Amino acid sequence: MDAYTEPCAGPNERAAGTPSPAYGTLPAAGTPECAEPDRLGAFTAGQLGRLCDLVGIDAQRRTAHQRVLTDLLGPAADRPLTDPPASPSFVSDDHTPVEFSLTFPADGPPLLRVLVEPGCAARALPDNARAAWAAVGRLAAQWGYRLDELTRVNDLFLPPAPHGPLTLWSALELRPSGPPGLKVYLNAGSRGAERSMETVGEAMARLGHGRAYESVRSYLRPRFPERATFMFFALDVGPWAEPRVKVYVAHHHATAADAADATRLAPGASPERVAELCRRIGGDEPFSRLPLISCYSFTDTAADRPTGHSLYVPVRAYVRDDRAARDHAVELLRHYGIHNAPLDRALAALTTRRLSAGVGLIPYLSLVQAGRQAPRITVYLSPEAYRVFPPREGAGPGSGSPADGREDAGPSSPADSRRAADRIS
């Protein structure tokens, strides 16, 4: 979920000694990747299948989920990984249009999600939007989901000439039983980044959350756009116990204290927990490479404040390698009494490379707080279908531009560059 991304690598660019999984040692015969390991759809479906096994999804559902993933990728699923991406998707840093995540509740098994850019095969944004809208419509029809709320705001986020860098992404929460949960992510800057506050405000009013959103708008107005920018507007679709409308905000050059302050808008969310997470990874220095991200969630049209808050920390920008990112994730999980074995098995399901040989496999860590629910931790995972980024030096928050040439997208993002997900879910 990266609205802040680095330039895409060419097909021959690889970290020294760190081949992409597509070019590395292939799994033994009989594993899902062996059918077509050199094509985007088969490669990512193989990873998804192994993650499904990890969270206890049976073989029949696993196969169905893999089929949905390749269907969402459309024509891009058949592209060889030796070719560059069909378009510069900002779902992942290397422009793979797929991202996985595992959410770890305090009292249950991890939940698996997959984020996809359905229009990634299109080179023009209007074509991207049409393909993505059609893909979501097919899923909704197949599963009997209503798209009423999405239809009420689609003119705001899918205009005839959308601004970039994305139009519509979709995510699936894959459950051991019952139908998947569907999430839709829309570009808040679809009518121009300078109009994103207006666009989001109008959407919230149409969906009945205008009153609760006003506290967020009042907080952001003096900070927009230099210190805060809108990234995504998101909707839960289908069988959710408590469907959410969500607004994602990037906090540029924010400190742990700034992140804690942004959390106070959501009653029940602990600013102290947010500050602690930020300090674990970046100390008290500003997060200047890639921004911290807040997600404000809204579930009650009678409320006057957001009902939940999530913080996304782009850990990949502040560590040397994925070994350090994994250690941060493990420390965070253990802090909340969650065992790290499922995370380590998930990492092994995605790649055979050494974690110390690259950075970006774990792009984000997030802390989710909603009402009286126990905090949840989400770890985001990149497929690395096209590139493994080399380890970086000087990884602290205040140490300037990343060592490998990657640049901060700047306060105008996501309209100008981007990778998101981060964060999402």
XYZ file of C-alpha atoms in Angstrom:
425
model
C 0.000 0.000 0.000
C 2.641 2.399 -0.984
C 1.724 5.812 -2.172
C 5.345 6.724 -1.672
C 7.606 4.685 -3.885
C 11.000 4.490 -5.461
C 11.740 4.248 -9.174
C 11.020 0.840 -10.624
C 13.970 -1.416 -11.306
C 14.630 -2.703 -14.774
C 14.359 -6.425 -15.395
C 18.073 -6.971 -14.787
C 18.453 -4.914 -11.609
C 18.886 -7.057 -8.505
C 20.526 -6.603 -5.150
C 23.957 -8.168 -5.173
C 23.665 -11.722 -3.976
C 19.918 -11.219 -3.464
C 17.989 -12.427 -6.510
C 14.280 -11.894 -6.721
C 12.393 -15.048 -5.789
C 11.499 -15.263 -9.469
C 15.165 -15.708 -10.294
C 16.318 -17.600 -7.231
C 16.087 -21.243 -6.311
C 12.638 -22.537 -7.192
C 10.527 -24.595 -4.822
C 10.502 -28.352 -5.117
C 8.170 -29.947 -7.643
C 4.574 -30.050 -6.494
C 4.528 -26.616 -4.841
C 2.092 -24.048 -6.283
C 4.827 -21.945 -7.915
C 6.194 -24.718 -10.101
C 3.404 -24.526 -12.700
C 4.404 -21.066 -13.928
C 7.035 -19.594 -11.606
C 8.043 -16.972 -14.153
C 4.637 -15.263 -14.468
C 3.167 -12.700 -12.120
C -0.131 -14.487 -11.503
C 1.336 -17.898 -10.747
C 4.137 -16.425 -8.651
C 1.868 -14.387 -6.372
C -0.809 -17.100 -6.285
C 1.838 -19.532 -5.085
C 2.777 -17.190 -2.268
C -0.891 -16.704 -1.394
C -1.464 -20.440 -1.316
C 1.330 -20.983 1.188
C 0.009 -18.155 3.360
C -3.476 -19.703 3.238
C -2.001 -22.961 4.514
C -0.369 -21.029 7.334
C -3.636 -19.556 8.627
C -5.655 -22.750 8.315
C -7.586 -22.141 5.089
C -8.521 -25.483 3.530
C -7.398 -26.599 0.083
C -10.705 -25.858 -1.660
C -10.884 -22.300 -0.360
C -7.181 -21.790 -0.987
C -7.616 -22.674 -4.642
C -10.637 -20.366 -4.896
C -8.688 -17.489 -3.339
C -5.780 -18.056 -5.718
C -8.172 -17.952 -8.653
C -9.671 -14.665 -7.441
C -6.196 -13.155 -7.163
C -5.238 -14.069 -10.713
C -8.628 -12.883 -11.984
C -8.137 -9.520 -10.272
C -4.718 -9.150 -11.890
C -6.362 -9.540 -15.289
C -3.994 -9.579 -18.270
C -1.077 -8.733 -15.967
C -1.289 -12.225 -14.449
C 0.176 -13.737 -17.621
C 3.098 -11.329 -17.900
C 6.515 -12.948 -17.470
C 8.495 -11.597 -14.541
C 11.406 -11.101 -16.924
C 9.383 -8.208 -18.388
C 9.010 -4.940 -16.451
C 5.632 -4.286 -14.795
C 2.808 -3.390 -17.156
C 2.404 -0.086 -15.296
C 4.122 1.516 -12.286
C 1.778 0.139 -9.650
C 2.307 1.762 -6.273
C 1.013 -1.120 -4.220
C 4.633 -2.193 -3.661
C 7.992 -0.453 -3.920
C 9.088 -2.613 -6.866
C 5.685 -2.039 -8.527
C 4.331 -5.523 -7.902
C 0.541 -4.858 -7.897
C 0.009 -7.170 -4.896
C 0.637 -6.897 -1.160
C -0.091 -9.374 1.636
C -0.696 -8.668 5.303
C -1.228 -10.599 8.504
C -3.233 -9.085 11.341
C -2.514 -10.498 14.779
C -5.384 -10.152 17.265
C -4.447 -10.560 20.919
C -6.777 -13.518 21.353
C -6.872 -15.498 18.118
C -5.057 -16.742 15.015
C -3.722 -14.272 12.445
C -5.995 -12.951 9.698
C -4.726 -12.965 6.107
C -5.405 -10.181 3.638
C -4.275 -9.552 0.081
C -4.315 -6.147 -1.615
C -4.459 -5.938 -5.424
C -4.542 -3.221 -8.069
C -7.120 -4.682 -10.488
C -6.389 -2.161 -13.237
C -2.622 -2.642 -13.180
C -2.453 -3.930 -16.764
C -3.743 -0.592 -18.098
C -1.250 2.150 -18.877
C -3.722 5.058 -18.793
C -5.522 5.980 -15.580
C -9.025 6.128 -17.142
C -8.528 2.577 -18.449
C -7.156 1.542 -15.050
C -10.278 2.901 -13.356
C -12.649 1.149 -15.748
C -10.873 -2.185 -15.354
C -10.784 -1.899 -11.565
C -14.453 -0.900 -11.311
C -15.461 -3.812 -13.514
C -13.384 -6.254 -11.445
C -14.969 -5.135 -8.178
C -18.404 -5.333 -9.774
C -17.769 -8.930 -10.835
C -16.691 -9.907 -7.326
C -19.706 -8.208 -5.757
C -22.065 -9.955 -8.168
C -20.381 -13.315 -7.618
C -20.622 -13.061 -3.832
C -23.918 -11.191 -3.599
C -22.396 -8.028 -2.096
C -24.107 -4.651 -2.463
C -22.089 -1.667 -3.658
C -24.540 1.032 -2.555
C -22.055 3.149 -0.589
C -19.367 2.845 -3.244
C -21.837 3.860 -5.940
C -22.807 6.960 -3.932
C -19.249 8.303 -4.052
C -17.784 6.835 -7.235
C -18.190 10.089 -9.176
C -15.914 11.792 -6.640
C -13.107 9.247 -6.831
C -13.452 7.871 -10.364
C -13.899 10.999 -12.511
C -13.521 10.840 -16.311
C -9.947 12.152 -16.116
C -8.590 10.929 -12.770
C -5.395 12.250 -11.249
C -2.782 9.693 -10.229
C -1.056 7.782 -8.979
C -3.900 5.263 -8.486
C -7.619 4.894 -9.066
C -9.056 1.899 -7.190
C -7.438 -0.920 -5.247
C -9.235 -3.850 -3.686
C -8.330 -6.019 -0.723
C -9.700 -9.336 0.438
C -9.767 -10.581 4.013
C -9.519 -14.337 3.573
C -11.279 -16.324 6.269
C -11.164 -20.049 7.080
C -14.954 -20.115 6.761
C -17.517 -17.843 5.183
C -17.061 -15.481 2.229
C -14.105 -13.087 2.046
C -14.440 -9.547 3.291
C -13.961 -7.012 0.503
C -12.299 -3.615 0.956
C -12.065 -0.878 -1.645
C -9.418 1.851 -1.604
C -9.857 5.038 -3.610
C -7.450 7.881 -4.349
C -8.301 10.909 -2.200
C -6.520 13.094 -4.775
C -8.484 11.755 -7.741
C -9.672 15.274 -8.634
C -6.317 16.814 -7.759
C -4.292 16.682 -4.558
C -5.212 20.283 -3.792
C -8.895 19.272 -3.728
C -8.462 16.105 -1.655
C -9.780 17.654 1.573
C -12.872 18.849 -0.291
C -13.320 15.480 -2.032
C -13.078 13.464 1.173
C -15.354 15.884 3.005
C -18.064 15.566 0.377
C -17.824 11.772 0.442
C -18.108 11.673 4.220
C -21.163 13.933 4.109
C -22.872 11.724 1.514
C -22.301 8.638 3.666
C -23.599 10.278 6.839
C -20.252 10.702 8.624
C -19.878 14.442 8.112
C -20.258 15.276 11.798
C -17.635 12.769 12.964
C -15.275 13.731 10.148
C -15.366 17.414 11.135
C -12.962 16.792 14.023
C -10.441 15.272 11.603
C -10.855 18.092 9.104
C -10.399 20.736 11.816
C -7.214 19.035 12.967
C -5.796 18.714 9.449
C -6.796 22.075 7.981
C -3.851 24.083 9.427
C -1.438 21.263 8.524
C -2.601 20.677 4.926
C -0.742 20.159 2.625
C 2.758 20.844 3.989
C 2.537 18.620 7.061
C -0.424 16.379 6.246
C -1.883 15.023 3.011
C -4.819 12.750 2.232
C -3.954 9.379 0.756
C -6.927 7.014 0.571
C -10.642 6.891 1.108
C -11.691 3.308 1.863
C -14.887 1.313 2.311
C -15.642 -2.130 3.714
C -17.960 -4.070 1.404
C -19.809 -7.291 2.136
C -20.272 -9.307 5.347
C -18.476 -7.256 7.977
C -19.651 -7.266 11.586
C -19.037 -3.512 11.691
C -18.345 -2.033 8.226
C -15.985 0.910 8.250
C -15.434 4.036 6.221
C -11.763 4.993 6.483
C -9.642 8.046 5.738
C -5.862 7.721 5.402
C -3.587 10.672 6.141
C 0.191 10.953 5.713
C 2.017 12.984 8.393
C 5.112 14.478 6.787
C 8.262 14.805 8.919
C 6.226 13.898 11.998
C 7.747 12.865 15.312
C 6.468 10.287 17.784
C 4.831 13.132 19.700
C 3.104 14.375 16.526
C 1.768 10.895 15.816
C 0.461 10.607 19.358
C -1.272 13.967 19.000
C -3.021 12.800 15.808
C -4.307 9.753 17.682
C -6.261 11.844 20.201
C -9.019 12.404 17.655
C -10.264 8.848 18.215
C -11.718 8.200 21.687
C -10.363 5.014 23.172
C -7.150 5.044 21.131
C -4.056 5.412 23.300
C -1.612 8.127 22.205
C 0.979 6.572 24.504
C 0.896 3.278 22.589
C 1.372 5.131 19.312
C 4.291 7.167 20.615
C 5.902 4.034 22.025
C 5.720 2.256 18.668
C 7.238 5.223 16.853
C 10.061 5.500 19.351
C 10.841 1.793 19.078
C 11.646 2.301 15.408
C 12.704 5.920 15.032
C 13.326 7.435 18.436
C 12.217 11.045 18.797
C 13.564 12.270 15.453
C 11.186 13.262 12.631
C 10.244 10.466 10.245
C 11.611 12.264 7.189
C 12.253 9.492 4.662
C 8.737 8.139 4.395
C 5.841 9.514 6.425
C 3.931 8.006 9.270
C 0.329 7.332 8.264
C -2.892 7.570 10.265
C -6.108 5.829 9.336
C -9.276 7.193 10.935
C -12.194 4.769 10.834
C -15.889 5.626 11.073
C -18.650 3.139 11.887
C -21.401 5.145 13.604
C -23.201 7.920 11.754
C -24.441 9.279 15.103
C -20.903 9.701 16.477
C -19.108 13.031 16.624
C -15.571 11.543 16.445
C -13.828 8.714 14.599
C -14.448 5.308 16.156
C -10.954 3.956 15.547
C -7.381 4.828 14.664
C -4.533 2.915 13.037
C -0.909 4.005 12.806
C 1.285 2.748 9.961
C 5.046 2.946 10.366
C 7.050 2.497 7.116
C 9.663 0.409 8.881
C 11.508 -0.411 5.653
C 12.752 3.161 5.385
C 14.295 3.163 8.861
C 16.176 -0.137 9.044
C 19.211 -1.548 7.290
C 17.547 -4.799 6.210
C 14.617 -7.108 6.720
C 16.301 -8.881 9.602
C 16.041 -5.625 11.540
C 12.463 -5.073 10.320
C 11.535 -8.577 11.423
C 13.101 -7.972 14.830
C 11.003 -4.817 15.241
C 7.886 -6.795 14.302
C 8.710 -9.585 16.749
C 9.383 -7.122 19.555
C 6.047 -5.416 18.871
C 4.132 -8.702 18.803
C 5.711 -9.896 22.032
C 4.960 -6.575 23.686
C 1.266 -7.334 23.135
C 1.606 -10.975 24.181
C 1.499 -12.408 20.651
C 3.764 -15.247 19.561
C 5.964 -14.561 16.541
C 6.106 -18.073 15.046
C 3.317 -17.406 12.482
C 5.187 -14.333 11.246
C 8.408 -16.272 10.750
C 6.533 -18.979 8.878
C 4.918 -16.319 6.678
C 8.297 -14.845 5.781
C 9.563 -18.308 4.849
C 6.431 -18.799 2.720
C 7.267 -15.716 0.666
C 10.985 -16.012 0.007
C 14.025 -18.207 0.417
C 16.483 -15.314 0.592
C 18.261 -14.277 3.763
C 16.472 -11.448 5.526
C 19.763 -9.614 5.891
C 20.228 -9.606 2.100
C 17.549 -7.033 1.307
C 15.060 -4.514 2.634
C 11.365 -4.026 1.860
C 9.937 -7.495 2.416
C 8.284 -5.975 5.509
C 7.251 -2.486 4.355
C 4.930 -1.490 7.223
C 4.000 -2.288 10.778
C 0.686 -1.029 12.086
C -1.081 -0.655 15.401
C -4.899 -0.771 15.240
C -7.005 0.639 18.074
C -10.796 0.728 18.016
C -13.051 1.457 20.953
C -12.797 -1.118 23.713
C -11.245 -3.782 21.516
C -7.759 -5.029 22.347
C -5.044 -3.504 20.126
C -4.200 -5.419 16.969
C -0.880 -5.593 15.144
C -0.635 -5.898 11.366
C 2.542 -6.795 9.493
C 2.590 -6.013 5.765
C 4.490 -8.280 3.364
C 5.745 -7.565 -0.147
C 5.889 -10.294 -2.819
C 9.158 -8.898 -4.276
C 8.158 -10.238 -7.676
C 10.282 -7.762 -9.617
C 13.091 -6.672 -7.356
C 14.790 -7.139 -4.011
C 16.125 -3.802 -2.793
C 19.627 -3.946 -1.317
C 20.238 -3.260 2.364
C 20.664 0.404 3.217
C 23.171 2.199 5.361
C 22.431 5.115 7.701
C 18.895 3.987 8.411
C 17.925 6.430 11.174
C 14.985 8.816 10.710
C 17.131 11.924 10.492
C 19.945 10.615 8.304
C 18.778 12.052 5.003
C 17.917 10.257 1.775
C 18.073 6.478 1.649
C 21.468 5.138 0.736
C 20.323 3.317 -2.401
C 18.963 6.375 -4.154
C 15.356 6.145 -3.038
C 13.862 9.509 -2.234
C 11.072 10.696 0.036
C 8.025 11.343 -2.100
C 7.566 14.750 -0.507
C 4.566 16.553 0.873
C 2.656 16.589 -2.399
C 2.390 12.801 -2.503
C 0.486 10.646 -3.218
C -0.554 12.679 -6.248
C 2.977 12.932 -7.599
C 4.543 9.573 -6.816
C 3.513 7.046 -4.221
C 3.313 3.637 -2.856
C 0.739 2.922 -0.322
C -0.535 0.290 1.122
C 1.106 1.309 3.134
C -1.046 0.683 4.984
C -4.168 -0.394 4.517
C -6.566 -2.469 6.214
